[in-house]
Amino acid sequence: MNREELQQLLQRLQQGLADAPPMDAELRASLLRLDEDIRQALKPQGNDAAANEPEDGSLQERAQALETRFEAEHPTLAGTIRDLMDTLGKMGI
């Protein structure tokens, strides 16, 4: 997996959010924060991509928690989040 594929997944997530039925404001904010943190982690800063991760938990852990919350109400977005988790793991983030 490469950064371009991850960018495509992030775009798919953003489109899914735009098309999704109304959702809890807190949940939407959590997804947007995860999206921003992933984009920040992708910015070039040496060889250690994990150094760009936020302090409030790994991106992988936060994505997994969000995926669980989305599974029942927004299965398409849950699938996209699962794909993001898989890609992040393969990239070592």
Short mmCIF file of N, CA and C in Angstrom, two decimals:
data_model
loop_
_atom_site.label_atom_id
_atom_site.label_comp_id
_atom_site.label_asym_id
_atom_site.label_seq_id
_atom_site.Cartn_x
_atom_site.Cartn_y
_atom_site.Cartn_z
N MET A 1 0.84 -1.18 0.00
CA MET A 1 0.00 0.00 0.00
C MET A 1 0.88 1.24 0.00
N ASN A 2 0.43 2.26 -0.68
CA ASN A 2 1.19 3.49 -0.70
C ASN A 2 0.31 4.67 -0.28
N ARG A 3 0.94 5.81 -0.22
CA ARG A 3 0.24 7.02 0.24
C ARG A 3 -0.90 7.41 -0.70
N GLU A 4 -0.73 7.16 -1.99
CA GLU A 4 -1.78 7.50 -2.95
C GLU A 4 -3.05 6.68 -2.68
N GLU A 5 -2.88 5.40 -2.38
CA GLU A 5 -4.03 4.56 -2.06
C GLU A 5 -4.71 5.03 -0.78
N LEU A 6 -3.90 5.44 0.20
CA LEU A 6 -4.47 5.95 1.44
C LEU A 6 -5.23 7.25 1.18
N GLN A 7 -4.69 8.10 0.34
CA GLN A 7 -5.39 9.34 -0.03
C GLN A 7 -6.74 9.02 -0.66
N GLN A 8 -6.78 8.01 -1.50
CA GLN A 8 -8.03 7.62 -2.15
C GLN A 8 -9.04 7.12 -1.11
N LEU A 9 -8.56 6.38 -0.12
CA LEU A 9 -9.45 5.91 0.94
C LEU A 9 -9.99 7.09 1.75
N LEU A 10 -9.14 8.07 2.01
CA LEU A 10 -9.59 9.25 2.75
C LEU A 10 -10.64 10.01 1.94
N GLN A 11 -10.46 10.10 0.64
CA GLN A 11 -11.46 10.75 -0.21
C GLN A 11 -12.77 9.98 -0.20
N ARG A 12 -12.66 8.66 -0.22
CA ARG A 12 -13.86 7.82 -0.16
C ARG A 12 -14.59 8.01 1.17
N LEU A 13 -13.84 8.15 2.25
CA LEU A 13 -14.43 8.40 3.56
C LEU A 13 -15.14 9.75 3.57
N GLN A 14 -14.50 10.77 3.04
CA GLN A 14 -15.12 12.10 2.99
C GLN A 14 -16.39 12.08 2.14
N GLN A 15 -16.38 11.39 1.02
CA GLN A 15 -17.57 11.28 0.19
C GLN A 15 -18.66 10.52 0.92
N GLY A 16 -18.28 9.46 1.62
CA GLY A 16 -19.25 8.70 2.40
C GLY A 16 -19.89 9.54 3.49
N LEU A 17 -19.10 10.39 4.11
CA LEU A 17 -19.64 11.29 5.13
C LEU A 17 -20.63 12.27 4.51
N ALA A 18 -20.31 12.77 3.34
CA ALA A 18 -21.19 13.72 2.68
C ALA A 18 -22.51 13.06 2.28
N ASP A 19 -22.46 11.78 1.90
CA ASP A 19 -23.65 11.06 1.45
C ASP A 19 -24.42 10.38 2.58
N ALA A 20 -23.81 10.26 3.75
CA ALA A 20 -24.42 9.52 4.86
C ALA A 20 -25.62 10.25 5.43
N PRO A 21 -26.56 9.47 5.94
CA PRO A 21 -27.67 10.12 6.65
C PRO A 21 -27.13 10.87 7.87
N PRO A 22 -27.92 11.77 8.41
CA PRO A 22 -27.45 12.53 9.58
C PRO A 22 -26.91 11.61 10.66
N MET A 23 -25.84 12.08 11.30
CA MET A 23 -25.23 11.29 12.37
C MET A 23 -24.92 12.19 13.54
N ASP A 24 -24.66 11.58 14.64
CA ASP A 24 -24.30 12.26 15.87
C ASP A 24 -23.13 13.21 15.61
N ALA A 25 -23.24 14.45 16.08
CA ALA A 25 -22.20 15.46 15.85
C ALA A 25 -20.85 15.03 16.43
N GLU A 26 -20.87 14.35 17.57
CA GLU A 26 -19.62 13.88 18.19
C GLU A 26 -18.94 12.84 17.31
N LEU A 27 -19.72 11.94 16.75
CA LEU A 27 -19.18 10.90 15.88
C LEU A 27 -18.60 11.51 14.61
N ARG A 28 -19.32 12.45 14.02
CA ARG A 28 -18.83 13.12 12.82
C ARG A 28 -17.52 13.86 13.13
N ALA A 29 -17.47 14.54 14.27
CA ALA A 29 -16.27 15.27 14.65
C ALA A 29 -15.10 14.30 14.85
N SER A 30 -15.36 13.14 15.43
CA SER A 30 -14.30 12.14 15.63
C SER A 30 -13.75 11.66 14.30
N LEU A 31 -14.62 11.44 13.34
CA LEU A 31 -14.17 11.02 12.01
C LEU A 31 -13.34 12.10 11.32
N LEU A 32 -13.80 13.32 11.42
CA LEU A 32 -13.06 14.42 10.80
C LEU A 32 -11.70 14.61 11.45
N ARG A 33 -11.64 14.42 12.77
CA ARG A 33 -10.36 14.53 13.49
C ARG A 33 -9.42 13.41 13.07
N LEU A 34 -9.96 12.20 12.93
CA LEU A 34 -9.14 11.07 12.47
C LEU A 34 -8.61 11.34 11.06
N ASP A 35 -9.47 11.85 10.20
CA ASP A 35 -9.05 12.18 8.84
C ASP A 35 -7.90 13.18 8.86
N GLU A 36 -8.04 14.23 9.65
CA GLU A 36 -6.98 15.25 9.73
C GLU A 36 -5.69 14.67 10.30
N ASP A 37 -5.81 13.84 11.32
CA ASP A 37 -4.61 13.24 11.93
C ASP A 37 -3.90 12.30 10.96
N ILE A 38 -4.66 11.57 10.14
CA ILE A 38 -4.05 10.70 9.14
C ILE A 38 -3.31 11.55 8.11
N ARG A 39 -3.94 12.61 7.67
CA ARG A 39 -3.29 13.50 6.71
C ARG A 39 -2.00 14.10 7.30
N GLN A 40 -2.04 14.45 8.57
CA GLN A 40 -0.85 14.99 9.24
C GLN A 40 0.26 13.93 9.30
N ALA A 41 -0.13 12.69 9.58
CA ALA A 41 0.85 11.61 9.66
C ALA A 41 1.49 11.33 8.31
N LEU A 42 0.79 11.66 7.23
CA LEU A 42 1.32 11.42 5.89
C LEU A 42 2.29 12.49 5.42
N LYS A 43 2.33 13.62 6.11
CA LYS A 43 3.25 14.68 5.71
C LYS A 43 4.68 14.20 5.91
N PRO A 44 5.54 14.45 4.93
CA PRO A 44 6.92 13.98 5.04
C PRO A 44 7.65 14.64 6.21
N GLN A 45 8.22 13.81 7.06
CA GLN A 45 9.08 14.27 8.16
C GLN A 45 10.07 13.17 8.46
N GLY A 46 11.03 13.04 7.62
CA GLY A 46 12.04 12.01 7.83
C GLY A 46 11.49 10.64 7.47
N ASN A 47 12.11 9.61 8.01
CA ASN A 47 11.74 8.24 7.69
C ASN A 47 10.71 7.65 8.63
N ASP A 48 10.40 8.31 9.73
CA ASP A 48 9.52 7.74 10.75
C ASP A 48 8.13 8.36 10.66
N ALA A 49 7.22 7.72 9.90
CA ALA A 49 5.86 8.23 9.74
C ALA A 49 5.12 8.24 11.07
N ALA A 50 5.42 7.30 11.95
CA ALA A 50 4.74 7.23 13.23
C ALA A 50 5.06 8.43 14.11
N ALA A 51 6.14 9.12 13.83
CA ALA A 51 6.50 10.31 14.61
C ALA A 51 5.47 11.41 14.44
N ASN A 52 4.69 11.38 13.37
CA ASN A 52 3.67 12.39 13.12
C ASN A 52 2.34 12.06 13.78
N GLU A 53 2.23 10.90 14.44
CA GLU A 53 0.97 10.52 15.05
C GLU A 53 0.64 11.42 16.22
N PRO A 54 -0.67 11.69 16.42
CA PRO A 54 -1.08 12.49 17.56
C PRO A 54 -0.85 11.76 18.87
N GLU A 55 -0.83 12.51 19.96
CA GLU A 55 -0.54 11.95 21.27
C GLU A 55 -1.72 11.20 21.88
N ASP A 56 -2.94 11.43 21.42
CA ASP A 56 -4.12 10.87 22.08
C ASP A 56 -4.51 9.48 21.58
N GLY A 57 -3.56 8.61 21.34
CA GLY A 57 -3.83 7.25 20.92
C GLY A 57 -3.43 7.05 19.48
N SER A 58 -3.11 5.81 19.14
CA SER A 58 -2.67 5.54 17.78
C SER A 58 -3.83 5.70 16.81
N LEU A 59 -3.49 6.03 15.60
CA LEU A 59 -4.50 6.15 14.56
C LEU A 59 -5.24 4.83 14.38
N GLN A 60 -4.51 3.75 14.45
CA GLN A 60 -5.09 2.42 14.29
C GLN A 60 -6.15 2.16 15.37
N GLU A 61 -5.83 2.46 16.61
CA GLU A 61 -6.77 2.24 17.71
C GLU A 61 -8.01 3.10 17.55
N ARG A 62 -7.81 4.35 17.20
CA ARG A 62 -8.95 5.26 17.05
C ARG A 62 -9.82 4.87 15.87
N ALA A 63 -9.20 4.44 14.78
CA ALA A 63 -9.97 4.00 13.62
C ALA A 63 -10.79 2.76 13.97
N GLN A 64 -10.21 1.85 14.73
CA GLN A 64 -10.92 0.64 15.13
C GLN A 64 -12.12 0.97 16.01
N ALA A 65 -11.97 1.90 16.94
CA ALA A 65 -13.07 2.29 17.80
C ALA A 65 -14.20 2.92 16.98
N LEU A 66 -13.84 3.75 16.00
CA LEU A 66 -14.86 4.37 15.15
C LEU A 66 -15.54 3.34 14.27
N GLU A 67 -14.78 2.40 13.76
CA GLU A 67 -15.36 1.36 12.90
C GLU A 67 -16.42 0.58 13.67
N THR A 68 -16.17 0.29 14.93
CA THR A 68 -17.12 -0.44 15.76
C THR A 68 -18.41 0.36 15.93
N ARG A 69 -18.27 1.65 16.14
CA ARG A 69 -19.45 2.51 16.31
C ARG A 69 -20.26 2.62 15.02
N PHE A 70 -19.63 2.55 13.87
CA PHE A 70 -20.31 2.71 12.60
C PHE A 70 -20.94 1.43 12.07
N GLU A 71 -20.52 0.30 12.55
CA GLU A 71 -20.91 -0.99 11.96
C GLU A 71 -22.43 -1.12 11.77
N ALA A 72 -23.22 -0.78 12.75
CA ALA A 72 -24.67 -0.97 12.66
C ALA A 72 -25.36 0.10 11.83
N GLU A 73 -25.00 1.35 12.03
CA GLU A 73 -25.73 2.45 11.40
C GLU A 73 -25.20 2.86 10.03
N HIS A 74 -23.93 2.71 9.80
CA HIS A 74 -23.31 3.17 8.56
C HIS A 74 -22.32 2.11 8.06
N PRO A 75 -22.83 0.96 7.61
CA PRO A 75 -21.93 -0.14 7.24
C PRO A 75 -20.95 0.21 6.12
N THR A 76 -21.34 1.07 5.19
CA THR A 76 -20.42 1.43 4.10
C THR A 76 -19.24 2.20 4.65
N LEU A 77 -19.50 3.14 5.54
CA LEU A 77 -18.41 3.89 6.16
C LEU A 77 -17.56 2.98 7.04
N ALA A 78 -18.18 2.03 7.70
CA ALA A 78 -17.42 1.09 8.53
C ALA A 78 -16.44 0.31 7.66
N GLY A 79 -16.87 -0.09 6.48
CA GLY A 79 -15.98 -0.80 5.56
C GLY A 79 -14.82 0.07 5.12
N THR A 80 -15.09 1.33 4.86
CA THR A 80 -14.02 2.26 4.48
C THR A 80 -13.03 2.43 5.61
N ILE A 81 -13.54 2.53 6.83
CA ILE A 81 -12.66 2.68 7.99
C ILE A 81 -11.81 1.42 8.17
N ARG A 82 -12.40 0.24 7.94
CA ARG A 82 -11.62 -1.01 8.01
C ARG A 82 -10.50 -0.99 6.99
N ASP A 83 -10.81 -0.53 5.78
CA ASP A 83 -9.78 -0.43 4.74
C ASP A 83 -8.68 0.54 5.15
N LEU A 84 -9.06 1.65 5.77
CA LEU A 84 -8.06 2.60 6.27
C LEU A 84 -7.16 1.96 7.32
N MET A 85 -7.77 1.21 8.25
CA MET A 85 -6.98 0.55 9.29
C MET A 85 -5.98 -0.41 8.68
N ASP A 86 -6.44 -1.18 7.70
CA ASP A 86 -5.56 -2.15 7.03
C ASP A 86 -4.41 -1.44 6.34
N THR A 87 -4.72 -0.36 5.64
CA THR A 87 -3.69 0.40 4.92
C THR A 87 -2.70 1.03 5.87
N LEU A 88 -3.21 1.62 6.96
CA LEU A 88 -2.31 2.22 7.95
C LEU A 88 -1.36 1.17 8.53
N GLY A 89 -1.90 -0.01 8.82
CA GLY A 89 -1.07 -1.07 9.35
C GLY A 89 0.01 -1.51 8.38
N LYS A 90 -0.33 -1.60 7.12
CA LYS A 90 0.64 -2.02 6.11
C LYS A 90 1.72 -0.96 5.90
N MET A 91 1.36 0.31 6.19
CA MET A 91 2.32 1.40 6.05
C MET A 91 3.15 1.59 7.30
N GLY A 92 2.79 0.86 8.36
CA GLY A 92 3.53 1.00 9.61
C GLY A 92 3.14 2.22 10.41
N ILE A 93 1.95 2.75 10.16
CA ILE A 93 1.47 3.92 10.89
C ILE A 93 0.49 3.49 11.96
#
